Amino acid sequence: MTLPALSRFEFSVRDHIAHLVLCRPQAMNTMDPAFWRELDAVLAQLHRDTDARVLVISSTGKHFSAGMALEVFGSSIQMDDQSAEGRAAIFDLLAQLQATFTRLETLRIPVIAAIQGGCIGGAVDLVTAACIRYASAEAFFCIQEINIGLVADVGTLQRLPKLVPLGVVKELAYTGRRMPAARAREVGLVNEVFESPAACLEGAMACAREIAAKPPVAIWGSKQVIDYAREHSTHDSLRQMGWVQGAIWSNANVREAVTAMRDKRAAAFAPLAPLRAFGD
């Protein structure tokens, strides 16, 4: 992959596993304008390329992320609430931020979040767009926006109700309380809680290795079908399932998977096709 120099993240791809690391622990990995630009660029490139078959997002330092950087609410982005035109521009600005996290949800490969320490404000928006969430024992989640007079606006209130009971969402959104990792596991926000950040990351990587060993096109199809079913009726989802299966069915992949199991070896599957912009 060819990317511009990154200052808010470290990024690597090894053995078909992409690893994106928030790397500003001194700033509690807050989300400033450079964060958004870099994340958008990485996700756009990942979507086009074919080497990575799963993305793991982790962080450094005490906290996964303290959410939006304070300067975003100051000089970096001016919110004009004095006119209808200014307020309309707020809508368009939020749409840009929302679109970046939606890239995680629509990425052609699964996304796993390994969360340590605080997952606060915009960080909750980020991890709820992932497919799988793991947490270390000291981790906590907080819809911080209500504590600074705002409504969470980049995806938390849209995605969290599809992950945990509605009453839990309202409690967190109305109070700004911290939800400990154990409680997050209890209500289904995280898949597993590990004793330490290192164990959490290893758990995420172990899951990533399992995913990377499967046929990429079947993983792609599974993600399409699961996300579609979340938003549609069972009837419509079953019809969509038939169309997806008909589109991606591969006798060669089935034979390779069965043969590899029989021979007790790693299977070899073709990558997804690379994507190129129209006209490239």
mmCIF file of C-alpha atoms in Angstrom:
data_model
loop_
_atom_site.group_PDB
_atom_site.id
_atom_site.type_symbol
_atom_site.label_atom_id
_atom_site.label_comp_id
_atom_site.label_asym_id
_atom_site.label_seq_id
_atom_site.Cartn_x
_atom_site.Cartn_y
_atom_site.Cartn_z
ATOM 1 C CA MET A 1 0.000 0.000 0.000
ATOM 2 C CA THR A 2 1.147 3.525 -0.801
ATOM 3 C CA LEU A 3 0.099 6.080 1.799
ATOM 4 C CA PRO A 4 1.241 9.569 2.745
ATOM 5 C CA ALA A 5 3.288 9.891 5.914
ATOM 6 C CA LEU A 6 1.126 9.287 8.985
ATOM 7 C CA SER A 7 1.485 11.241 12.223
ATOM 8 C CA ARG A 8 -1.608 10.096 14.141
ATOM 9 C CA PHE A 9 -1.338 6.402 13.308
ATOM 10 C CA GLU A 10 1.111 3.606 12.694
ATOM 11 C CA PHE A 11 0.053 1.238 9.929
ATOM 12 C CA SER A 12 1.305 -2.118 8.716
ATOM 13 C CA VAL A 13 0.112 -5.176 6.804
ATOM 14 C CA ARG A 14 1.575 -8.573 7.624
ATOM 15 C CA ASP A 15 0.269 -12.047 6.751
ATOM 16 C CA HIS A 16 -2.875 -10.456 5.297
ATOM 17 C CA ILE A 17 -3.656 -8.652 8.576
ATOM 18 C CA ALA A 18 -3.732 -4.856 8.495
ATOM 19 C CA HIS A 19 -2.920 -3.209 11.825
ATOM 20 C CA LEU A 20 -3.792 0.429 12.444
ATOM 21 C CA VAL A 21 -2.488 1.854 15.724
ATOM 22 C CA LEU A 22 -3.457 5.174 17.287
ATOM 23 C CA CYS A 23 -0.059 6.534 18.297
ATOM 24 C CA ARG A 24 -0.470 9.806 20.185
ATOM 25 C CA PRO A 25 -0.612 8.593 23.790
ATOM 26 C CA GLN A 26 0.682 11.944 25.054
ATOM 27 C CA ALA A 27 -2.528 13.497 23.695
ATOM 28 C CA MET A 28 -4.689 10.538 24.799
ATOM 29 C CA ASN A 29 -5.081 9.671 21.115
ATOM 30 C CA THR A 30 -7.607 12.441 20.609
ATOM 31 C CA MET A 31 -9.188 13.053 17.226
ATOM 32 C CA ASP A 32 -7.919 16.266 15.684
ATOM 33 C CA PRO A 33 -8.311 17.270 12.016
ATOM 34 C CA ALA A 34 -5.162 15.333 11.032
ATOM 35 C CA PHE A 35 -6.638 12.204 12.653
ATOM 36 C CA TRP A 36 -9.692 12.399 10.423
ATOM 37 C CA ARG A 37 -7.703 13.049 7.248
ATOM 38 C CA GLU A 38 -5.294 10.192 7.901
ATOM 39 C CA LEU A 39 -7.961 7.696 8.920
ATOM 40 C CA ASP A 40 -10.015 8.477 5.830
ATOM 41 C CA ALA A 41 -6.975 8.025 3.577
ATOM 42 C CA VAL A 42 -5.989 4.684 5.157
ATOM 43 C CA LEU A 43 -9.506 3.268 4.928
ATOM 44 C CA ALA A 44 -9.946 4.404 1.334
ATOM 45 C CA GLN A 45 -6.693 2.688 0.360
ATOM 46 C CA LEU A 46 -7.549 -0.486 2.296
ATOM 47 C CA HIS A 47 -10.877 -0.655 0.489
ATOM 48 C CA ARG A 48 -9.142 -0.563 -2.896
ATOM 49 C CA ASP A 49 -6.230 -2.914 -2.217
ATOM 50 C CA THR A 50 -6.270 -6.673 -1.829
ATOM 51 C CA ASP A 51 -3.417 -7.788 0.438
ATOM 52 C CA ALA A 52 -5.215 -7.186 3.754
ATOM 53 C CA ARG A 53 -8.055 -9.557 4.615
ATOM 54 C CA VAL A 54 -8.902 -8.138 8.045
ATOM 55 C CA LEU A 55 -8.172 -4.873 9.878
ATOM 56 C CA VAL A 56 -7.222 -4.660 13.564
ATOM 57 C CA ILE A 57 -7.419 -1.238 15.226
ATOM 58 C CA SER A 58 -5.566 -0.799 18.509
ATOM 59 C CA SER A 59 -4.030 2.042 20.464
ATOM 60 C CA THR A 60 -1.166 3.078 22.709
ATOM 61 C CA GLY A 61 -0.831 4.530 26.177
ATOM 62 C CA LYS A 62 -3.336 4.675 28.994
ATOM 63 C CA HIS A 63 -6.433 5.267 26.867
ATOM 64 C CA PHE A 64 -7.696 3.937 23.562
ATOM 65 C CA SER A 65 -8.918 7.458 22.750
ATOM 66 C CA ALA A 66 -10.348 10.393 24.666
ATOM 67 C CA GLY A 67 -12.460 11.308 21.658
ATOM 68 C CA MET A 68 -12.606 14.603 19.808
ATOM 69 C CA ALA A 69 -9.670 16.920 20.458
ATOM 70 C CA LEU A 70 -10.627 20.094 22.298
ATOM 71 C CA GLU A 71 -9.210 22.270 19.525
ATOM 72 C CA VAL A 72 -11.893 20.922 17.222
ATOM 73 C CA PHE A 73 -14.375 22.869 19.306
ATOM 74 C CA GLY A 74 -12.178 25.953 19.249
ATOM 75 C CA SER A 75 -10.147 27.432 16.447
ATOM 76 C CA SER A 76 -9.796 24.364 14.210
ATOM 77 C CA ILE A 77 -13.452 24.145 13.262
ATOM 78 C CA GLN A 78 -15.736 27.101 13.791
ATOM 79 C CA MET A 79 -19.379 26.198 14.309
ATOM 80 C CA ASP A 80 -21.592 29.103 13.215
ATOM 81 C CA ASP A 81 -24.897 28.925 15.062
ATOM 82 C CA GLN A 82 -25.858 32.552 14.326
ATOM 83 C CA SER A 83 -27.589 31.998 10.990
ATOM 84 C CA ALA A 84 -29.578 29.380 9.137
ATOM 85 C CA GLU A 85 -26.743 29.125 6.609
ATOM 86 C CA GLY A 86 -24.182 28.515 9.318
ATOM 87 C CA ARG A 87 -26.294 25.864 10.981
ATOM 88 C CA ALA A 88 -26.823 24.169 7.613
ATOM 89 C CA ALA A 89 -23.032 23.985 7.251
ATOM 90 C CA ILE A 90 -22.852 22.102 10.546
ATOM 91 C CA PHE A 91 -24.925 19.365 8.912
ATOM 92 C CA ASP A 92 -22.471 19.092 6.016
ATOM 93 C CA LEU A 93 -19.448 19.050 8.318
ATOM 94 C CA LEU A 94 -20.927 16.276 10.446
ATOM 95 C CA ALA A 95 -21.730 14.304 7.312
ATOM 96 C CA GLN A 96 -18.031 14.297 6.434
ATOM 97 C CA LEU A 97 -17.046 12.980 9.858
ATOM 98 C CA GLN A 98 -19.828 10.398 9.823
ATOM 99 C CA ALA A 99 -18.696 9.200 6.404
ATOM 100 C CA THR A 100 -15.206 8.436 7.700
ATOM 101 C CA PHE A 101 -16.475 6.073 10.390
ATOM 102 C CA THR A 102 -18.999 4.609 7.949
ATOM 103 C CA ARG A 103 -15.981 3.564 5.865
ATOM 104 C CA LEU A 104 -15.190 1.127 8.691
ATOM 105 C CA GLU A 105 -18.661 -0.352 8.452
ATOM 106 C CA THR A 106 -18.610 -0.637 4.653
ATOM 107 C CA LEU A 107 -14.969 -1.701 4.329
ATOM 108 C CA ARG A 108 -14.657 -4.845 2.224
ATOM 109 C CA ILE A 109 -12.861 -6.614 5.066
ATOM 110 C CA PRO A 110 -13.841 -7.182 8.719
ATOM 111 C CA VAL A 111 -12.698 -4.712 11.371
ATOM 112 C CA ILE A 112 -11.663 -5.730 14.911
ATOM 113 C CA ALA A 113 -11.156 -3.137 17.657
ATOM 114 C CA ALA A 114 -8.814 -3.894 20.583
ATOM 115 C CA ILE A 115 -9.703 -1.391 23.310
ATOM 116 C CA GLN A 116 -7.717 -0.445 26.407
ATOM 117 C CA GLY A 117 -8.369 2.273 28.961
ATOM 118 C CA GLY A 118 -10.879 4.962 28.090
ATOM 119 C CA CYS A 119 -13.002 4.708 24.971
ATOM 120 C CA ILE A 120 -14.589 8.120 25.200
ATOM 121 C CA GLY A 121 -16.859 10.255 23.046
ATOM 122 C CA GLY A 122 -15.850 9.945 19.395
ATOM 123 C CA ALA A 123 -13.972 6.743 20.190
ATOM 124 C CA VAL A 124 -17.319 5.080 20.917
ATOM 125 C CA ASP A 125 -18.491 6.270 17.500
ATOM 126 C CA LEU A 126 -15.429 4.585 16.024
ATOM 127 C CA VAL A 127 -15.622 1.210 17.755
ATOM 128 C CA THR A 128 -19.364 0.786 17.225
ATOM 129 C CA ALA A 129 -18.635 0.856 13.482
ATOM 130 C CA ALA A 130 -16.279 -2.127 13.877
ATOM 131 C CA CYS A 131 -17.403 -5.734 13.406
ATOM 132 C CA ILE A 132 -15.878 -7.127 16.602
ATOM 133 C CA ARG A 133 -14.793 -5.424 19.819
ATOM 134 C CA TYR A 134 -12.402 -6.798 22.439
ATOM 135 C CA ALA A 135 -11.488 -4.935 25.628
ATOM 136 C CA SER A 136 -8.949 -5.160 28.412
ATOM 137 C CA ALA A 137 -10.192 -5.396 31.979
ATOM 138 C CA GLU A 138 -9.554 -1.742 32.874
ATOM 139 C CA ALA A 139 -11.286 -0.391 29.753
ATOM 140 C CA PHE A 140 -14.392 1.729 29.983
ATOM 141 C CA PHE A 141 -16.833 3.358 27.580
ATOM 142 C CA CYS A 142 -18.346 6.816 27.922
ATOM 143 C CA ILE A 143 -20.730 8.822 25.751
ATOM 144 C CA GLN A 144 -18.908 11.966 26.758
ATOM 145 C CA GLU A 145 -20.781 14.381 24.519
ATOM 146 C CA ILE A 146 -23.652 14.885 26.970
ATOM 147 C CA ASN A 147 -21.113 15.958 29.605
ATOM 148 C CA ILE A 148 -20.042 18.894 27.426
ATOM 149 C CA GLY A 149 -23.538 19.915 26.367
ATOM 150 C CA LEU A 150 -23.748 18.033 23.076
ATOM 151 C CA VAL A 151 -25.568 15.117 21.492
ATOM 152 C CA ALA A 152 -23.305 12.304 20.242
ATOM 153 C CA ASP A 153 -23.416 12.877 16.505
ATOM 154 C CA VAL A 154 -20.957 10.680 14.570
ATOM 155 C CA GLY A 155 -22.648 7.278 14.859
ATOM 156 C CA THR A 156 -22.904 6.156 18.483
ATOM 157 C CA LEU A 157 -26.633 6.830 18.864
ATOM 158 C CA GLN A 158 -27.371 5.138 15.542
ATOM 159 C CA ARG A 159 -25.207 2.015 15.939
ATOM 160 C CA LEU A 160 -25.165 1.373 19.684
ATOM 161 C CA PRO A 161 -28.927 0.589 19.879
ATOM 162 C CA LYS A 162 -28.284 -2.251 17.420
ATOM 163 C CA LEU A 163 -25.602 -3.701 19.692
ATOM 164 C CA VAL A 164 -27.000 -3.383 23.230
ATOM 165 C CA PRO A 165 -30.454 -2.991 24.850
ATOM 166 C CA LEU A 166 -32.109 0.369 24.231
ATOM 167 C CA GLY A 167 -32.387 1.165 27.915
ATOM 168 C CA VAL A 168 -28.628 0.785 28.294
ATOM 169 C CA VAL A 169 -28.046 3.194 25.400
ATOM 170 C CA LYS A 170 -30.364 5.786 26.923
ATOM 171 C CA GLU A 171 -28.742 5.461 30.342
ATOM 172 C CA LEU A 172 -25.286 6.088 28.889
ATOM 173 C CA ALA A 173 -26.442 8.844 26.533
ATOM 174 C CA TYR A 174 -28.416 10.752 29.151
ATOM 175 C CA THR A 175 -25.958 10.466 32.060
ATOM 176 C CA GLY A 176 -22.502 10.362 30.491
ATOM 177 C CA ARG A 177 -21.589 7.593 32.935
ATOM 178 C CA ARG A 178 -18.655 5.285 32.375
ATOM 179 C CA MET A 179 -19.472 1.684 31.486
ATOM 180 C CA PRO A 180 -16.740 -0.704 32.709
ATOM 181 C CA ALA A 181 -15.484 -3.447 30.416
ATOM 182 C CA ALA A 182 -17.173 -6.196 32.456
ATOM 183 C CA ARG A 183 -20.554 -4.498 32.062
ATOM 184 C CA ALA A 184 -19.878 -3.902 28.361
ATOM 185 C CA ARG A 185 -19.278 -7.644 27.970
ATOM 186 C CA GLU A 186 -22.446 -8.391 29.932
ATOM 187 C CA VAL A 187 -24.654 -6.288 27.641
ATOM 188 C CA GLY A 188 -22.953 -7.419 24.437
ATOM 189 C CA LEU A 189 -20.948 -4.345 23.453
ATOM 190 C CA VAL A 190 -17.682 -6.286 23.561
ATOM 191 C CA ASN A 191 -17.116 -9.906 22.622
ATOM 192 C CA GLU A 192 -14.516 -10.646 25.277
ATOM 193 C CA VAL A 193 -12.616 -9.007 28.125
ATOM 194 C CA PHE A 194 -8.906 -9.765 28.614
ATOM 195 C CA GLU A 195 -6.747 -9.255 31.683
ATOM 196 C CA SER A 196 -4.384 -6.750 30.062
ATOM 197 C CA PRO A 197 -4.032 -4.559 26.955
ATOM 198 C CA ALA A 198 -1.360 -6.909 25.606
ATOM 199 C CA ALA A 199 -3.650 -9.923 26.025
ATOM 200 C CA CYS A 200 -6.477 -7.977 24.422
ATOM 201 C CA LEU A 201 -4.396 -7.184 21.356
ATOM 202 C CA GLU A 202 -3.235 -10.788 21.096
ATOM 203 C CA GLY A 203 -6.868 -11.917 21.282
ATOM 204 C CA ALA A 204 -7.727 -9.551 18.456
ATOM 205 C CA MET A 205 -4.790 -10.792 16.402
ATOM 206 C CA ALA A 206 -5.733 -14.423 17.013
ATOM 207 C CA CYS A 207 -9.222 -13.726 15.706
ATOM 208 C CA ALA A 208 -7.738 -11.830 12.759
ATOM 209 C CA ARG A 209 -5.540 -14.802 11.860
ATOM 210 C CA GLU A 210 -8.577 -17.073 11.800
ATOM 211 C CA ILE A 211 -10.463 -14.662 9.540
ATOM 212 C CA ALA A 212 -7.482 -14.183 7.220
ATOM 213 C CA ALA A 213 -7.322 -17.958 6.670
ATOM 214 C CA LYS A 214 -10.849 -18.067 5.215
ATOM 215 C CA PRO A 215 -11.824 -17.332 1.577
ATOM 216 C CA PRO A 216 -11.841 -13.516 1.278
ATOM 217 C CA VAL A 217 -14.851 -13.488 -1.015
ATOM 218 C CA ALA A 218 -16.866 -15.586 1.467
ATOM 219 C CA ILE A 219 -15.898 -13.217 4.286
ATOM 220 C CA TRP A 220 -16.938 -10.306 2.069
ATOM 221 C CA GLY A 221 -20.270 -11.987 1.399
ATOM 222 C CA SER A 222 -20.840 -12.726 5.078
ATOM 223 C CA LYS A 223 -20.249 -9.085 6.005
ATOM 224 C CA GLN A 224 -22.627 -7.905 3.279
ATOM 225 C CA VAL A 225 -25.368 -10.264 4.399
ATOM 226 C CA ILE A 226 -25.060 -9.601 8.143
ATOM 227 C CA ASP A 227 -25.106 -5.821 7.749
ATOM 228 C CA TYR A 228 -28.027 -5.967 5.328
ATOM 229 C CA ALA A 229 -30.035 -8.194 7.668
ATOM 230 C CA ARG A 230 -29.554 -5.726 10.520
ATOM 231 C CA GLU A 231 -31.467 -3.077 8.542
ATOM 232 C CA HIS A 232 -34.064 -5.171 6.670
ATOM 233 C CA SER A 233 -36.827 -7.706 7.225
ATOM 234 C CA THR A 234 -36.143 -11.438 7.335
ATOM 235 C CA HIS A 235 -37.989 -11.852 4.023
ATOM 236 C CA ASP A 236 -35.901 -9.230 2.241
ATOM 237 C CA SER A 237 -32.709 -10.476 3.849
ATOM 238 C CA LEU A 238 -33.295 -14.042 2.693
ATOM 239 C CA ARG A 239 -33.778 -12.826 -0.861
ATOM 240 C CA GLN A 240 -30.594 -10.788 -0.646
ATOM 241 C CA MET A 241 -28.814 -13.875 0.729
ATOM 242 C CA GLY A 242 -29.737 -15.798 -2.396
ATOM 243 C CA TRP A 243 -28.425 -13.061 -4.656
ATOM 244 C CA VAL A 244 -25.141 -12.786 -2.744
ATOM 245 C CA GLN A 245 -24.592 -16.535 -2.626
ATOM 246 C CA GLY A 246 -25.365 -16.814 -6.302
ATOM 247 C CA ALA A 247 -22.856 -14.073 -7.044
ATOM 248 C CA ILE A 248 -19.935 -15.422 -4.999
ATOM 249 C CA TRP A 249 -20.415 -19.211 -5.059
ATOM 250 C CA SER A 250 -17.102 -20.920 -5.860
ATOM 251 C CA ASN A 251 -16.768 -24.679 -6.214
ATOM 252 C CA ALA A 252 -12.994 -24.154 -6.237
ATOM 253 C CA ASN A 253 -13.072 -22.465 -2.811
ATOM 254 C CA VAL A 254 -15.224 -25.231 -1.353
ATOM 255 C CA ARG A 255 -12.926 -27.915 -2.740
ATOM 256 C CA GLU A 256 -9.829 -26.137 -1.453
ATOM 257 C CA ALA A 257 -11.315 -25.667 2.026
ATOM 258 C CA VAL A 258 -12.366 -29.320 2.282
ATOM 259 C CA THR A 259 -9.093 -30.613 0.863
ATOM 260 C CA ALA A 260 -7.037 -28.441 3.212
ATOM 261 C CA MET A 261 -8.974 -29.727 6.220
ATOM 262 C CA ARG A 262 -8.481 -33.310 5.079
ATOM 263 C CA ASP A 263 -4.762 -32.786 4.458
ATOM 264 C CA LYS A 264 -4.333 -30.786 7.683
ATOM 265 C CA ARG A 265 -2.706 -27.834 5.885
ATOM 266 C CA ALA A 266 -3.411 -24.161 5.434
ATOM 267 C CA ALA A 267 -5.804 -23.426 2.598
ATOM 268 C CA ALA A 268 -4.908 -21.062 -0.238
ATOM 269 C CA PHE A 269 -7.589 -18.703 -1.499
ATOM 270 C CA ALA A 270 -7.635 -15.932 -4.068
ATOM 271 C CA PRO A 271 -7.746 -12.351 -2.777
ATOM 272 C CA LEU A 272 -10.547 -9.944 -3.539
ATOM 273 C CA ALA A 273 -10.166 -8.125 -6.834
ATOM 274 C CA PRO A 274 -8.483 -4.714 -6.550
ATOM 275 C CA LEU A 275 -10.722 -1.691 -6.951
ATOM 276 C CA ARG A 276 -9.771 1.191 -9.189
ATOM 277 C CA ALA A 277 -11.574 4.465 -9.708
ATOM 278 C CA PHE A 278 -13.554 4.667 -12.929
ATOM 279 C CA GLY A 279 -11.253 5.815 -15.698
ATOM 280 C CA ASP A 280 -7.992 4.854 -13.947
#
